Short mmCIF file of N, CA and C in Angstrom, two decimals:
data_model
loop_
_atom_site.label_atom_id
_atom_site.label_comp_id
_atom_site.label_asym_id
_atom_site.label_seq_id
_atom_site.Cartn_x
_atom_site.Cartn_y
_atom_site.Cartn_z
N MET A 1018 0.84 -1.17 0.00
CA MET A 1018 0.00 0.00 0.00
C MET A 1018 0.89 1.25 0.00
N GLY A 1019 0.62 2.12 -0.93
CA GLY A 1019 1.44 3.32 -1.06
C GLY A 1019 0.98 4.43 -0.12
N VAL A 1020 1.85 5.38 0.08
CA VAL A 1020 1.53 6.52 0.93
C VAL A 1020 0.89 7.59 0.07
N THR A 1021 -0.26 8.05 0.51
CA THR A 1021 -0.93 9.11 -0.23
C THR A 1021 -0.72 10.42 0.51
N ARG A 1022 -0.49 11.45 -0.25
CA ARG A 1022 -0.29 12.77 0.32
C ARG A 1022 -1.55 13.58 0.16
N LEU A 1023 -1.98 14.23 1.21
CA LEU A 1023 -3.13 15.13 1.15
C LEU A 1023 -2.59 16.52 0.84
N LYS A 1024 -2.40 16.79 -0.45
CA LYS A 1024 -1.74 18.03 -0.86
C LYS A 1024 -2.58 19.26 -0.54
N ARG A 1025 -3.88 19.14 -0.75
CA ARG A 1025 -4.74 20.30 -0.48
C ARG A 1025 -4.72 20.65 1.00
N LYS A 1026 -4.81 19.62 1.85
CA LYS A 1026 -4.80 19.86 3.30
C LYS A 1026 -3.44 20.40 3.73
N ASP A 1027 -2.37 19.90 3.12
CA ASP A 1027 -1.04 20.38 3.45
C ASP A 1027 -0.90 21.86 3.12
N ARG A 1028 -1.41 22.26 1.96
CA ARG A 1028 -1.35 23.68 1.57
C ARG A 1028 -2.16 24.53 2.52
N LYS A 1029 -3.34 24.01 2.92
CA LYS A 1029 -4.20 24.76 3.83
C LYS A 1029 -3.55 24.94 5.20
N ASN A 1030 -2.92 23.88 5.71
CA ASN A 1030 -2.25 23.96 7.00
C ASN A 1030 -1.09 24.94 6.96
N LYS A 1031 -0.31 24.91 5.87
CA LYS A 1031 0.82 25.83 5.76
C LYS A 1031 0.33 27.27 5.64
N ALA A 1032 -0.74 27.48 4.88
CA ALA A 1032 -1.28 28.83 4.73
C ALA A 1032 -1.81 29.34 6.07
N ARG A 1033 -2.45 28.47 6.84
CA ARG A 1033 -2.98 28.87 8.14
C ARG A 1033 -1.84 29.29 9.07
N ALA A 1034 -0.74 28.52 9.07
CA ALA A 1034 0.41 28.85 9.91
C ALA A 1034 1.06 30.16 9.45
N ASN A 1035 1.18 30.33 8.14
CA ASN A 1035 1.79 31.56 7.62
C ASN A 1035 0.93 32.77 7.94
N ASN A 1036 -0.39 32.62 7.87
CA ASN A 1036 -1.28 33.73 8.20
C ASN A 1036 -1.16 34.11 9.67
N LYS A 1037 -1.01 33.11 10.53
CA LYS A 1037 -0.87 33.39 11.96
C LYS A 1037 0.42 34.16 12.24
N VAL A 1038 1.50 33.75 11.60
CA VAL A 1038 2.78 34.43 11.77
C VAL A 1038 2.70 35.86 11.23
N ALA A 1039 2.05 36.03 10.08
CA ALA A 1039 1.91 37.36 9.49
C ALA A 1039 1.08 38.26 10.39
N ARG A 1040 0.02 37.71 10.99
CA ARG A 1040 -0.84 38.49 11.89
C ARG A 1040 -0.05 38.95 13.12
N ILE A 1041 0.78 38.07 13.67
CA ILE A 1041 1.59 38.43 14.84
C ILE A 1041 2.59 39.51 14.47
N LYS A 1042 3.22 39.38 13.29
CA LYS A 1042 4.18 40.39 12.86
C LYS A 1042 3.49 41.73 12.65
N GLN A 1043 2.28 41.72 12.11
CA GLN A 1043 1.55 42.97 11.88
C GLN A 1043 1.21 43.64 13.21
N LEU A 1044 0.85 42.86 14.22
CA LEU A 1044 0.55 43.43 15.52
C LEU A 1044 1.79 44.02 16.17
N LEU A 1045 2.94 43.40 15.93
CA LEU A 1045 4.18 43.89 16.53
C LEU A 1045 4.69 45.14 15.83
N LEU A 1046 4.22 45.43 14.63
CA LEU A 1046 4.67 46.60 13.90
C LEU A 1046 4.09 47.90 14.45
N THR A 1047 2.98 47.83 15.18
CA THR A 1047 2.35 49.04 15.67
C THR A 1047 3.24 49.67 16.74
N PRO A 1048 3.52 50.97 16.63
CA PRO A 1048 4.44 51.60 17.58
C PRO A 1048 3.82 51.73 18.97
N VAL A 1049 4.66 51.70 19.96
CA VAL A 1049 4.23 51.85 21.34
C VAL A 1049 4.24 53.35 21.67
N ILE A 1050 3.16 53.83 22.26
CA ILE A 1050 3.08 55.24 22.64
C ILE A 1050 3.92 55.43 23.90
N LYS A 1051 4.95 56.26 23.80
CA LYS A 1051 5.84 56.43 24.94
C LYS A 1051 5.66 57.79 25.60
N ASN A 1052 5.44 58.83 24.82
CA ASN A 1052 5.34 60.17 25.37
C ASN A 1052 3.89 60.47 25.71
N VAL A 1053 3.53 60.23 26.96
CA VAL A 1053 2.17 60.45 27.42
C VAL A 1053 2.20 61.54 28.48
N ASP A 1054 1.32 62.53 28.34
CA ASP A 1054 1.23 63.60 29.31
C ASP A 1054 0.31 63.14 30.44
N MET A 1055 0.92 62.71 31.55
CA MET A 1055 0.15 62.14 32.65
C MET A 1055 -0.75 63.18 33.31
N ASP A 1056 -0.30 64.43 33.39
CA ASP A 1056 -1.14 65.47 34.01
C ASP A 1056 -2.42 65.69 33.20
N GLU A 1057 -2.30 65.65 31.87
CA GLU A 1057 -3.48 65.83 31.03
C GLU A 1057 -4.45 64.66 31.20
N LEU A 1058 -3.92 63.44 31.29
CA LEU A 1058 -4.78 62.27 31.50
C LEU A 1058 -5.49 62.35 32.85
N ARG A 1059 -4.77 62.75 33.88
CA ARG A 1059 -5.39 62.86 35.20
C ARG A 1059 -6.48 63.92 35.21
N ALA A 1060 -6.27 65.00 34.47
CA ALA A 1060 -7.27 66.06 34.41
C ALA A 1060 -8.54 65.56 33.71
N GLN A 1061 -8.39 64.67 32.74
CA GLN A 1061 -9.56 64.13 32.05
C GLN A 1061 -10.40 63.25 32.97
N PHE A 1062 -9.75 62.48 33.83
CA PHE A 1062 -10.46 61.53 34.67
C PHE A 1062 -10.81 62.09 36.04
N GLY A 1063 -10.32 63.25 36.37
CA GLY A 1063 -10.62 63.82 37.68
C GLY A 1063 -9.61 63.37 38.71
N GLU A 1064 -9.93 63.66 39.96
CA GLU A 1064 -9.01 63.35 41.05
C GLU A 1064 -9.01 61.85 41.33
N ALA A 1065 -7.83 61.31 41.54
CA ALA A 1065 -7.70 59.89 41.85
C ALA A 1065 -8.10 59.66 43.30
N PRO A 1066 -8.74 58.54 43.61
CA PRO A 1066 -9.12 58.27 45.01
C PRO A 1066 -7.88 58.02 45.85
N LYS A 1067 -7.98 58.39 47.12
CA LYS A 1067 -6.87 58.17 48.05
C LYS A 1067 -6.73 56.69 48.32
N ASN A 1068 -5.49 56.25 48.50
CA ASN A 1068 -5.24 54.83 48.78
C ASN A 1068 -5.68 54.50 50.20
N LYS A 1069 -6.54 53.50 50.31
CA LYS A 1069 -6.99 53.02 51.61
C LYS A 1069 -6.18 51.78 51.96
N PRO A 1070 -6.02 51.49 53.24
CA PRO A 1070 -5.31 50.25 53.59
C PRO A 1070 -6.09 49.04 53.06
N ALA A 1071 -5.37 48.12 52.50
CA ALA A 1071 -6.00 46.96 51.90
C ALA A 1071 -6.61 46.08 52.97
N GLU A 1072 -7.86 45.68 52.75
CA GLU A 1072 -8.52 44.79 53.68
C GLU A 1072 -8.09 43.36 53.37
N GLU A 1073 -7.68 42.68 54.39
CA GLU A 1073 -7.22 41.31 54.15
C GLU A 1073 -8.43 40.38 54.10
N THR A 1074 -8.43 39.55 53.08
CA THR A 1074 -9.50 38.56 52.96
C THR A 1074 -8.85 37.19 53.13
N SER A 1075 -9.42 36.40 54.02
CA SER A 1075 -8.88 35.07 54.24
C SER A 1075 -9.82 34.05 53.62
N ALA A 1076 -9.24 33.02 53.09
CA ALA A 1076 -10.03 31.96 52.45
C ALA A 1076 -10.36 30.92 53.51
N GLU A 1077 -11.45 31.11 54.18
CA GLU A 1077 -11.85 30.17 55.25
C GLU A 1077 -12.95 29.28 54.77
#
């Protein structure tokens, strides 16, 4: 019995893998925003709440 190759499925699997790699590369190409004016952002959202002591929760 000879070995049969599923050529169409092989092409589909390779295309799926290549598309996934291309999608990841495209997402990595987007630049990261580094220069952010924190004072302007805080003014948009208002005053930040004061930090309260964390309440400890026990898993009983």
